[in-house]
Tab-separated table of N, CA and C in Angstrom:
chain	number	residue	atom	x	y	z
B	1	UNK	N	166.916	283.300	226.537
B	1	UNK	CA	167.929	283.255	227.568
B	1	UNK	C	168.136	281.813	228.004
B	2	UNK	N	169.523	281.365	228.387
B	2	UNK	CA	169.694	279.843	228.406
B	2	UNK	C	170.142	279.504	229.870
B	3	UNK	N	169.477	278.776	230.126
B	3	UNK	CA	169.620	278.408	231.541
B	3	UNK	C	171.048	277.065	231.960
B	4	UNK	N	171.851	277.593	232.189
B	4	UNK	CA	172.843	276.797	232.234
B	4	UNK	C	173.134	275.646	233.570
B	5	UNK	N	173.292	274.711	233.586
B	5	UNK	CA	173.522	273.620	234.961
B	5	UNK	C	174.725	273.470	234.541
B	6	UNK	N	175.304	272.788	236.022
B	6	UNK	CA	176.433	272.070	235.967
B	6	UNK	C	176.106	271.100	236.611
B	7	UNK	N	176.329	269.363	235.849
B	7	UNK	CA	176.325	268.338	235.973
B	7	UNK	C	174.780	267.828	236.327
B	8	UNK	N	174.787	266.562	236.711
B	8	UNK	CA	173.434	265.547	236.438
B	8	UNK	C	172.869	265.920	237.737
B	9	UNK	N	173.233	266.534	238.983
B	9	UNK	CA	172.559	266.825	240.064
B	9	UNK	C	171.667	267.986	240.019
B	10	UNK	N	172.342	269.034	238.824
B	10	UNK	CA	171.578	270.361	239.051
B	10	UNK	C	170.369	269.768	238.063
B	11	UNK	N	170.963	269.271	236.999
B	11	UNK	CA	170.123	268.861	235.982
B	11	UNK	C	168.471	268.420	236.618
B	12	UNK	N	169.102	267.397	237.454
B	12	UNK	CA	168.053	266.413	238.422
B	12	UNK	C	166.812	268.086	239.156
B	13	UNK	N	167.505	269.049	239.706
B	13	UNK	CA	166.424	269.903	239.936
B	13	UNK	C	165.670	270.594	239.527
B	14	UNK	N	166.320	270.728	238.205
B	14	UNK	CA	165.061	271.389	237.006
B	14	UNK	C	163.874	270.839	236.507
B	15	UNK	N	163.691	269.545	236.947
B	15	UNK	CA	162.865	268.576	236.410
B	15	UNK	C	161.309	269.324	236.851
B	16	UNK	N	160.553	269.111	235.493
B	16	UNK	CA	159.092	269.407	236.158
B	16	UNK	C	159.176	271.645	235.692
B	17	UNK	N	160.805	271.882	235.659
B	17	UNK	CA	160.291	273.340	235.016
B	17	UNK	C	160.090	273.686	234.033
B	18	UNK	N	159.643	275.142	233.506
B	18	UNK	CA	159.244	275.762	232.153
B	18	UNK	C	160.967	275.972	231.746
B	19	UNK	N	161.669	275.839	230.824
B	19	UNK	CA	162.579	276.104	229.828
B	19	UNK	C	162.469	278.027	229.256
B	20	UNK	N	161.636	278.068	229.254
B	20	UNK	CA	161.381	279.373	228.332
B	20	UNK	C	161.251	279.116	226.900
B	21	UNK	N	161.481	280.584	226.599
B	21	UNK	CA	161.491	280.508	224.777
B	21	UNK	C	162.319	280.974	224.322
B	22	UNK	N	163.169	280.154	222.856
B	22	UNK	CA	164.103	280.861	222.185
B	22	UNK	C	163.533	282.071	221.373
B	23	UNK	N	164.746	282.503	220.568
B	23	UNK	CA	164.531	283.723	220.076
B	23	UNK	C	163.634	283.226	218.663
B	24	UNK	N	163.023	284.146	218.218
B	24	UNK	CA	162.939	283.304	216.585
B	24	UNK	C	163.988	283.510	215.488
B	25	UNK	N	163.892	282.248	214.834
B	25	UNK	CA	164.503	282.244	213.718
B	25	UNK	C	163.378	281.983	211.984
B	26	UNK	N	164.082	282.719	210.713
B	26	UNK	CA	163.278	282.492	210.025
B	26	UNK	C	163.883	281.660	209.231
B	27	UNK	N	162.420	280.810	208.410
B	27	UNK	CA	162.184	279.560	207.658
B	27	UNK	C	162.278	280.649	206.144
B	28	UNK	N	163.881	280.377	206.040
B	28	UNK	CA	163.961	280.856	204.171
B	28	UNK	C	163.876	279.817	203.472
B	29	UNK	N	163.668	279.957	202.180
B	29	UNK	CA	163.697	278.981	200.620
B	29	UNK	C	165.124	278.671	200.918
B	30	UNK	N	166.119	279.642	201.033
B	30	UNK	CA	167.528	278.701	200.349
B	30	UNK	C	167.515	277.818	201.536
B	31	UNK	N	166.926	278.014	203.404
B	31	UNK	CA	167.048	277.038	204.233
B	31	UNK	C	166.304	275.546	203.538
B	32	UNK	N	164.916	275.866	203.384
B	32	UNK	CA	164.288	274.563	202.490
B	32	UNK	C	165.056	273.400	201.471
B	33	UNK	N	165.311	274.894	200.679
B	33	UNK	CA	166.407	273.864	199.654
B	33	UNK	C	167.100	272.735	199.778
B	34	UNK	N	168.272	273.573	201.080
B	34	UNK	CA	169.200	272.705	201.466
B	34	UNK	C	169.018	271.863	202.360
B	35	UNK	N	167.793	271.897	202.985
B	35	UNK	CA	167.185	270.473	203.474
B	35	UNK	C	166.925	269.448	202.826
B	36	UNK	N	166.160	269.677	201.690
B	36	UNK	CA	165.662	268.855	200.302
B	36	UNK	C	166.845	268.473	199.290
B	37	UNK	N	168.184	269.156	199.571
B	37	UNK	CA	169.223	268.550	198.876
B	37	UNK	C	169.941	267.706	199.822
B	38	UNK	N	169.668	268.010	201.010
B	38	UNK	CA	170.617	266.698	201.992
B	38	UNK	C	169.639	265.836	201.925
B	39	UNK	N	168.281	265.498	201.855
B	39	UNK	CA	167.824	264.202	202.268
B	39	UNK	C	166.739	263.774	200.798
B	40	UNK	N	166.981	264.543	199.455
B	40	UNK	CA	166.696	263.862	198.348
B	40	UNK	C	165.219	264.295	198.678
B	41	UNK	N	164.940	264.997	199.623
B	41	UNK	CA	162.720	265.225	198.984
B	41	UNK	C	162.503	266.573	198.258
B	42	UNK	N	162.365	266.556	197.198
B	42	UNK	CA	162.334	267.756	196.632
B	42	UNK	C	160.784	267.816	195.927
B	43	UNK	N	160.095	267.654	196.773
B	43	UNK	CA	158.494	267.653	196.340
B	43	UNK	C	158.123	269.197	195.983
B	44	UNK	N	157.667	269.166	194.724
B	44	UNK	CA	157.587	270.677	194.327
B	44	UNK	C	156.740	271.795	195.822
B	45	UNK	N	156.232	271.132	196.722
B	45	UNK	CA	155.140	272.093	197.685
B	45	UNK	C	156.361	272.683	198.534
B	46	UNK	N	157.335	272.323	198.815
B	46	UNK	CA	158.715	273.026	199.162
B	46	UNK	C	160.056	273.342	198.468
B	47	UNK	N	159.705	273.175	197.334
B	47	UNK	CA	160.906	273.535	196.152
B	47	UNK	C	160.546	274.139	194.981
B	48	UNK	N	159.519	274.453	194.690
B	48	UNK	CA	159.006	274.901	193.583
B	48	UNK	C	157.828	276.298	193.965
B	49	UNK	N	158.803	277.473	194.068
B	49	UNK	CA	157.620	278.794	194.919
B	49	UNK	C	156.581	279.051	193.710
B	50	UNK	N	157.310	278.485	192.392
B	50	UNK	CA	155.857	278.970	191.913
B	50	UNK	C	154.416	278.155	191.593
B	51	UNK	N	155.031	276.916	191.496
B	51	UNK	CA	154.073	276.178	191.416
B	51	UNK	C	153.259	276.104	192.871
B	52	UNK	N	153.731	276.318	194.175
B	52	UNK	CA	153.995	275.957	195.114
B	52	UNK	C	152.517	277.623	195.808
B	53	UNK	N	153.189	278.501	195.552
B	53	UNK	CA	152.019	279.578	195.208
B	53	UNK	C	150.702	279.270	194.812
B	54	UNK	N	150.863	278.145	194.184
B	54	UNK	CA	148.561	278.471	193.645
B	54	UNK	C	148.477	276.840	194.571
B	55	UNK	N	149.408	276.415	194.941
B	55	UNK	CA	148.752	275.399	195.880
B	55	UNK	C	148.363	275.208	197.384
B	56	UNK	N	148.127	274.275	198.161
B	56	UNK	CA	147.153	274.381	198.641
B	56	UNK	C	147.441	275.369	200.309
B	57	UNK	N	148.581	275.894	199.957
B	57	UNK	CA	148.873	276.855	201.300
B	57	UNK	C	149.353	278.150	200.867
B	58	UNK	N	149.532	278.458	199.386
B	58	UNK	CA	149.414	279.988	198.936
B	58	UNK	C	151.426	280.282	198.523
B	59	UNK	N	151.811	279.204	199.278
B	59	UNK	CA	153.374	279.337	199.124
B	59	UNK	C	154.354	278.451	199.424
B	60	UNK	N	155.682	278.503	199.211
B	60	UNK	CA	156.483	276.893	199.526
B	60	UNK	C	156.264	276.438	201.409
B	61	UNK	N	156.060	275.415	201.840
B	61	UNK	CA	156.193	274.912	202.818
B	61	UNK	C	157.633	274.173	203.756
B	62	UNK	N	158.226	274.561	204.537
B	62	UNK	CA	158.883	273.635	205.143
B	62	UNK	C	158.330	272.071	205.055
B	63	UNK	N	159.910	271.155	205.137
B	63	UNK	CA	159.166	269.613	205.197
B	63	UNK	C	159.026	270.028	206.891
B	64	UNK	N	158.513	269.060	207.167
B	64	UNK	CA	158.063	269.012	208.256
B	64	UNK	C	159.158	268.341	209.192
B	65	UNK	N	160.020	267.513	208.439
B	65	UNK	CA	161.281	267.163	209.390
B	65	UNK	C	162.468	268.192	209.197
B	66	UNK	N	162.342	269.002	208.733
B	66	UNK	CA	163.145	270.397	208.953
B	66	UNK	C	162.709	270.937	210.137
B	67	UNK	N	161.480	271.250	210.292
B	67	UNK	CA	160.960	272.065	211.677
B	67	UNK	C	161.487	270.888	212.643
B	68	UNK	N	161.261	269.522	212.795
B	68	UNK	CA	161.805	268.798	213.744
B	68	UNK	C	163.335	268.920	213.771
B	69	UNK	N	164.159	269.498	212.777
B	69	UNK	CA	165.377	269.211	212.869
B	69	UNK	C	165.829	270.536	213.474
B	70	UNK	N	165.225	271.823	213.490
B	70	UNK	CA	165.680	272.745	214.051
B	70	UNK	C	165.050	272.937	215.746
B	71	UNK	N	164.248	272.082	216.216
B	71	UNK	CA	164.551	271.632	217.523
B	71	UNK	C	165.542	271.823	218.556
B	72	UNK	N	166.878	270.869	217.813
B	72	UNK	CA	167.962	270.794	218.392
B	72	UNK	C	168.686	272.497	218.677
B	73	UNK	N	169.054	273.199	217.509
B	73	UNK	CA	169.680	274.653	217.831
B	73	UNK	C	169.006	275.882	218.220
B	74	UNK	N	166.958	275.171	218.431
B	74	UNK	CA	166.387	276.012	219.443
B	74	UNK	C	167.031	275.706	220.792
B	75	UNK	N	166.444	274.533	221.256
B	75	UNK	CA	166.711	273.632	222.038
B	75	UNK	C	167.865	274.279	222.819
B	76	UNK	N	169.047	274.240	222.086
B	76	UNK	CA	170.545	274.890	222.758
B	76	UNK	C	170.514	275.990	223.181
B	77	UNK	N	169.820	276.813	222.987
B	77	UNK	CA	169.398	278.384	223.625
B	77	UNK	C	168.566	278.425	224.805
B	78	UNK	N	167.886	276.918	225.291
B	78	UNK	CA	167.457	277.269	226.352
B	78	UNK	C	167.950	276.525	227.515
B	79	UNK	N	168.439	275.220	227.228
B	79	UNK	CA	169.467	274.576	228.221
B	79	UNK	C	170.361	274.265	227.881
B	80	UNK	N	171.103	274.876	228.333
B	80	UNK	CA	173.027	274.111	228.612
B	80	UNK	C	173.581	273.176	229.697
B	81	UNK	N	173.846	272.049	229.616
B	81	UNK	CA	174.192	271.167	230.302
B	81	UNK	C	175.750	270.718	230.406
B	82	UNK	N	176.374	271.699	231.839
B	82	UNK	CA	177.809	271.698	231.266
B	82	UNK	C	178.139	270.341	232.070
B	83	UNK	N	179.376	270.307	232.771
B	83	UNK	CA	180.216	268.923	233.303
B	83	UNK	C	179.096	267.304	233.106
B	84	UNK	N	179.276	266.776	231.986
B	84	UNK	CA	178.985	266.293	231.659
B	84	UNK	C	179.652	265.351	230.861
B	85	UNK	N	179.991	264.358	230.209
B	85	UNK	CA	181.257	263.622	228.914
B	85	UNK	C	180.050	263.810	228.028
B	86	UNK	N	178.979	263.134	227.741
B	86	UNK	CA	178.257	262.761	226.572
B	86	UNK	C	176.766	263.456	226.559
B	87	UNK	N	176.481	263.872	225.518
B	87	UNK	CA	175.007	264.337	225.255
B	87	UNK	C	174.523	263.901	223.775
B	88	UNK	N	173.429	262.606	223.886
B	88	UNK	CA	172.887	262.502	222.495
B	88	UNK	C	171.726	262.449	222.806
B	89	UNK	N	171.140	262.564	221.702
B	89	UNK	CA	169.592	262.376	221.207
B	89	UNK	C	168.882	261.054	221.574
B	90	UNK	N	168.307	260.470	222.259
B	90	UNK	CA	167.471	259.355	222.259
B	90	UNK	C	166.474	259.148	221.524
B	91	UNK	N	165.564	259.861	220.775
B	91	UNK	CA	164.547	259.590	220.728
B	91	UNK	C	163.223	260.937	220.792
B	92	UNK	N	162.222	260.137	220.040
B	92	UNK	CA	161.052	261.217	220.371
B	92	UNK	C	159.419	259.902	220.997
B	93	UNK	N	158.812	260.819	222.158
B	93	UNK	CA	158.045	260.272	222.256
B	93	UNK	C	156.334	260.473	221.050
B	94	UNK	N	156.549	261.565	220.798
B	94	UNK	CA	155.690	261.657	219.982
B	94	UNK	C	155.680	263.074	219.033
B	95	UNK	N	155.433	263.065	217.706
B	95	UNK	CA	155.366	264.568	217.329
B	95	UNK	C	154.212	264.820	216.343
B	96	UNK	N	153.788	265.820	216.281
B	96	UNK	CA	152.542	266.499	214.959
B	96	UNK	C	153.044	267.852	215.037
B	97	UNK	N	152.126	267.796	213.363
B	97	UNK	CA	152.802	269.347	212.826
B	97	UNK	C	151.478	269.889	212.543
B	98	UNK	N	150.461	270.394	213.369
B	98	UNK	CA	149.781	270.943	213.404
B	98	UNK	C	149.210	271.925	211.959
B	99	UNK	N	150.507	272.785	212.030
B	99	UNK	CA	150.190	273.769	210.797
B	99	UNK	C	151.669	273.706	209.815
B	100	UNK	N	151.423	273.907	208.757
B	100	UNK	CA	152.181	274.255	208.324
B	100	UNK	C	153.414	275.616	207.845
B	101	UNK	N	154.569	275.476	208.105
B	101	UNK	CA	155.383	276.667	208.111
B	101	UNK	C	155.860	277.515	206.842
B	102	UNK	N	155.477	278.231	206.526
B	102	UNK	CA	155.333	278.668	205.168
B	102	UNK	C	156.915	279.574	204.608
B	103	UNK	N	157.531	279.066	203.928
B	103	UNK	CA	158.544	280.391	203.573
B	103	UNK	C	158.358	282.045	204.042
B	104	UNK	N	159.743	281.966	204.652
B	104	UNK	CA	159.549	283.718	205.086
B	104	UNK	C	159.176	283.266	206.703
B	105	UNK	N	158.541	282.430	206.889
B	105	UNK	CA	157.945	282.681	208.751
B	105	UNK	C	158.732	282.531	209.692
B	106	UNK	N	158.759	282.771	210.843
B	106	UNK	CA	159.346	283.007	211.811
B	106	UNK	C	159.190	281.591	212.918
B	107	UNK	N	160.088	281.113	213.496
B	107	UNK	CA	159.903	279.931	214.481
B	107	UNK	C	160.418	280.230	216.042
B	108	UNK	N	159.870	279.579	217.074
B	108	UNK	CA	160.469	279.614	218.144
B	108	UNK	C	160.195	278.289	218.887
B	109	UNK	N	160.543	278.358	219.634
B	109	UNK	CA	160.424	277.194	220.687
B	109	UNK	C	160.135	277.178	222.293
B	110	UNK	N	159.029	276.750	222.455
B	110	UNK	CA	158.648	276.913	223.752
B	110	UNK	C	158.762	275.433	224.674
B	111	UNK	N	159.565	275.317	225.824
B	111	UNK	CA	160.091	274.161	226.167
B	111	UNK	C	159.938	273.929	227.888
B	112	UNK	N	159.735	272.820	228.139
B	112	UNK	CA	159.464	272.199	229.253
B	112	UNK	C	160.275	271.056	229.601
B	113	UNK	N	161.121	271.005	230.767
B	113	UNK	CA	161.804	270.127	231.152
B	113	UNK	C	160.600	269.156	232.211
B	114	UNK	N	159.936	268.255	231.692
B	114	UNK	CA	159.207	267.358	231.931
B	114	UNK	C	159.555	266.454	232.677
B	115	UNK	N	160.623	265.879	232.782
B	115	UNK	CA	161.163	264.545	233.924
B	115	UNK	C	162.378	264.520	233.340
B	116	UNK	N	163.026	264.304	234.878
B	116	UNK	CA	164.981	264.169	234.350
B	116	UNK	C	164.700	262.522	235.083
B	117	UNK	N	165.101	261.464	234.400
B	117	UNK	CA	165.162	259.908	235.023
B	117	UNK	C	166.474	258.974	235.029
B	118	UNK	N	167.166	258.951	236.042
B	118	UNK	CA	168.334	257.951	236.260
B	118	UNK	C	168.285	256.676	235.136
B	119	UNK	N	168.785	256.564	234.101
B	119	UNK	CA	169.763	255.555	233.449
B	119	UNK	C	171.105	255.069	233.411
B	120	UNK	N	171.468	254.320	233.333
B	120	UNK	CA	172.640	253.574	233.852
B	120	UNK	C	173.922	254.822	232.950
B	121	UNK	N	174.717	255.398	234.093
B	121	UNK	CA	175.622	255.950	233.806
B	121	UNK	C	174.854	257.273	233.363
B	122	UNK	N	173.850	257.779	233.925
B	122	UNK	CA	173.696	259.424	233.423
B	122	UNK	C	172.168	259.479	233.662
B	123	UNK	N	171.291	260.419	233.207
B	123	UNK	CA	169.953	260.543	233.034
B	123	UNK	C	169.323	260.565	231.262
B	124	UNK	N	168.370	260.350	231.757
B	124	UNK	CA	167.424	260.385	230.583
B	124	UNK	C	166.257	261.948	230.723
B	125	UNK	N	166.465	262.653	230.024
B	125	UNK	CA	165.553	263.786	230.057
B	125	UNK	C	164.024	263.858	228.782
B	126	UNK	N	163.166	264.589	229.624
B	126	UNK	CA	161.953	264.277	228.638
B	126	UNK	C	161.697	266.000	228.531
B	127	UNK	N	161.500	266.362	227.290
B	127	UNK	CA	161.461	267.554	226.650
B	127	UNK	C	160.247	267.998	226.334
B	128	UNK	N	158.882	268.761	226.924
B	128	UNK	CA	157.650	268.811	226.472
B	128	UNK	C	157.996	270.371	225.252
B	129	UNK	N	158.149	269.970	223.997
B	129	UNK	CA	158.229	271.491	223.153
B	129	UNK	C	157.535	271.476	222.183
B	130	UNK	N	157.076	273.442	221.653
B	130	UNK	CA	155.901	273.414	221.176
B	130	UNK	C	157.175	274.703	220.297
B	131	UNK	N	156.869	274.005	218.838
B	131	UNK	CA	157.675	275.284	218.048
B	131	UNK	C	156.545	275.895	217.213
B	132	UNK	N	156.550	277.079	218.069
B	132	UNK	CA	155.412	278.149	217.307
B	132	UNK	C	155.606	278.772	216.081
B	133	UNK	N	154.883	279.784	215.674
B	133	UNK	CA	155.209	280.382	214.159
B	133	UNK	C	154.669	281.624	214.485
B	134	UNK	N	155.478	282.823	214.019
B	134	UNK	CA	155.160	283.958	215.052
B	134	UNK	C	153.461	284.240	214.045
B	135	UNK	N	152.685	284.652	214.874
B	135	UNK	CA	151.091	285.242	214.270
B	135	UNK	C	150.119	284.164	213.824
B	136	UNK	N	150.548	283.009	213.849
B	136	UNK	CA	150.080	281.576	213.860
B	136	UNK	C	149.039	281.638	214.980
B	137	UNK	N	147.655	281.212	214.592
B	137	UNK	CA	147.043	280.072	215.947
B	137	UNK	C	147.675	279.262	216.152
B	138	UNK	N	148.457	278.431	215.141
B	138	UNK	CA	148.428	276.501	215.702
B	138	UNK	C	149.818	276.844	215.531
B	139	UNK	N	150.077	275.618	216.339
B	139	UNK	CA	152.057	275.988	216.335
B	139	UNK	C	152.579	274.793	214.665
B	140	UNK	N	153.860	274.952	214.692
B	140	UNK	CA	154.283	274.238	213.493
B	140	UNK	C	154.424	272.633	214.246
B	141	UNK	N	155.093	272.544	215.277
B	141	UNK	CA	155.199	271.222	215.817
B	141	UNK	C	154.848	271.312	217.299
B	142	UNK	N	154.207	269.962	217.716
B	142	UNK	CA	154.214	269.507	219.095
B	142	UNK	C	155.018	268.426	219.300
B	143	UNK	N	155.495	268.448	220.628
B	143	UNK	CA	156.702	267.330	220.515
B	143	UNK	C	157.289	266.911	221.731
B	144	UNK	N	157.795	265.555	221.670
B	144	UNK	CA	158.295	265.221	223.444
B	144	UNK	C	159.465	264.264	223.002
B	145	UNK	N	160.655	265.122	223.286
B	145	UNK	CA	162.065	264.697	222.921
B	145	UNK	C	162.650	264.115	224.218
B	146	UNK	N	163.555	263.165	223.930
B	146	UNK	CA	164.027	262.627	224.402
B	146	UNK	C	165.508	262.353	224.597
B	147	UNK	N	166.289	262.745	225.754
B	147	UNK	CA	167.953	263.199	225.392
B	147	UNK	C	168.879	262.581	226.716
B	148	UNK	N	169.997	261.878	226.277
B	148	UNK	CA	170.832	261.365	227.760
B	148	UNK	C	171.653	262.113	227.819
B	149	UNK	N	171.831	262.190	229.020
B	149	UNK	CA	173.463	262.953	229.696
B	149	UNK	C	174.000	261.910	230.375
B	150	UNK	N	175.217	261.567	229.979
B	150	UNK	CA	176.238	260.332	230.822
B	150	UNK	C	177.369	261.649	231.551
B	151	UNK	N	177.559	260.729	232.639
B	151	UNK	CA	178.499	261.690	233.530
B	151	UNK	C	179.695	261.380	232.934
């Protein structure tokens, strides 16, 4: 469920809350693929299920900047930030991929609005998120994103 604001004031009061969790989505091969055909890594441990099977996780793996890249359209399911002109990406303060996400698994995103901070012409928001893997101990990523809103 997505928690919607209007403009940099409401924004400013969420600071410091829990986000919730998106729904899950699953990590298919043809998703892999077409990660590994937009950015040229086609390392057989995520492109190759059969070779990919007797190695060292039993089956193909997400890259690991796929799970960071689906962030963003978790991300959108739990805050909406309307009257606003601009929303980009700044940055990450830090990320690990704990476990790895195996073809077929399931992802979600568990998110924390950590500090909303005045920058010139808008805020700077800090994102504490943890994208789990459903039946997993360890999540697939830990992570602290970083995003402006200009008024």
């Amino acid at each position: 469920m997505s928690i919607t604001v209007n403009g940099i004031d409401e924004l400013k009061k969420l600071a410091g809350s829990d986000l919730g969790t998106s729904e899950w989505i699953e990590v298919t091969q043809e998703r892999i693929d077409t990660f590994a055909d937009a950015t040229g890594d086609h390392q057989w441990i995520h492109v190759d299920p059969e070779k990919a099977a007797k190695g060292p996780f039993g089956a193909p793996i997400a890259h690991g900047y796929l799970t960071l890249s689906l962030f963003i359209p978790l991300f959108t399911e739990l805050l909406d930030v309307e009257g606003v002109s601009t929303k980009v990406n700044y940055g990450l303060n830090k990320v690990r991929f704990p476990s790895p996400v195996k073809v077929g698994s399931k992802i979600r995103l568990v998110g924390k609005l950590a500090s909303v901070e005045d920058v010139p012409g808008g805020v700077q928001i800090t994102v504490d998120g943890t994208i789990e893997i459903e039946g997993a101990p360890k999540p697939a990523a830990v992570l602290q994103s970083l995003s402006r809103f200009y008024a």
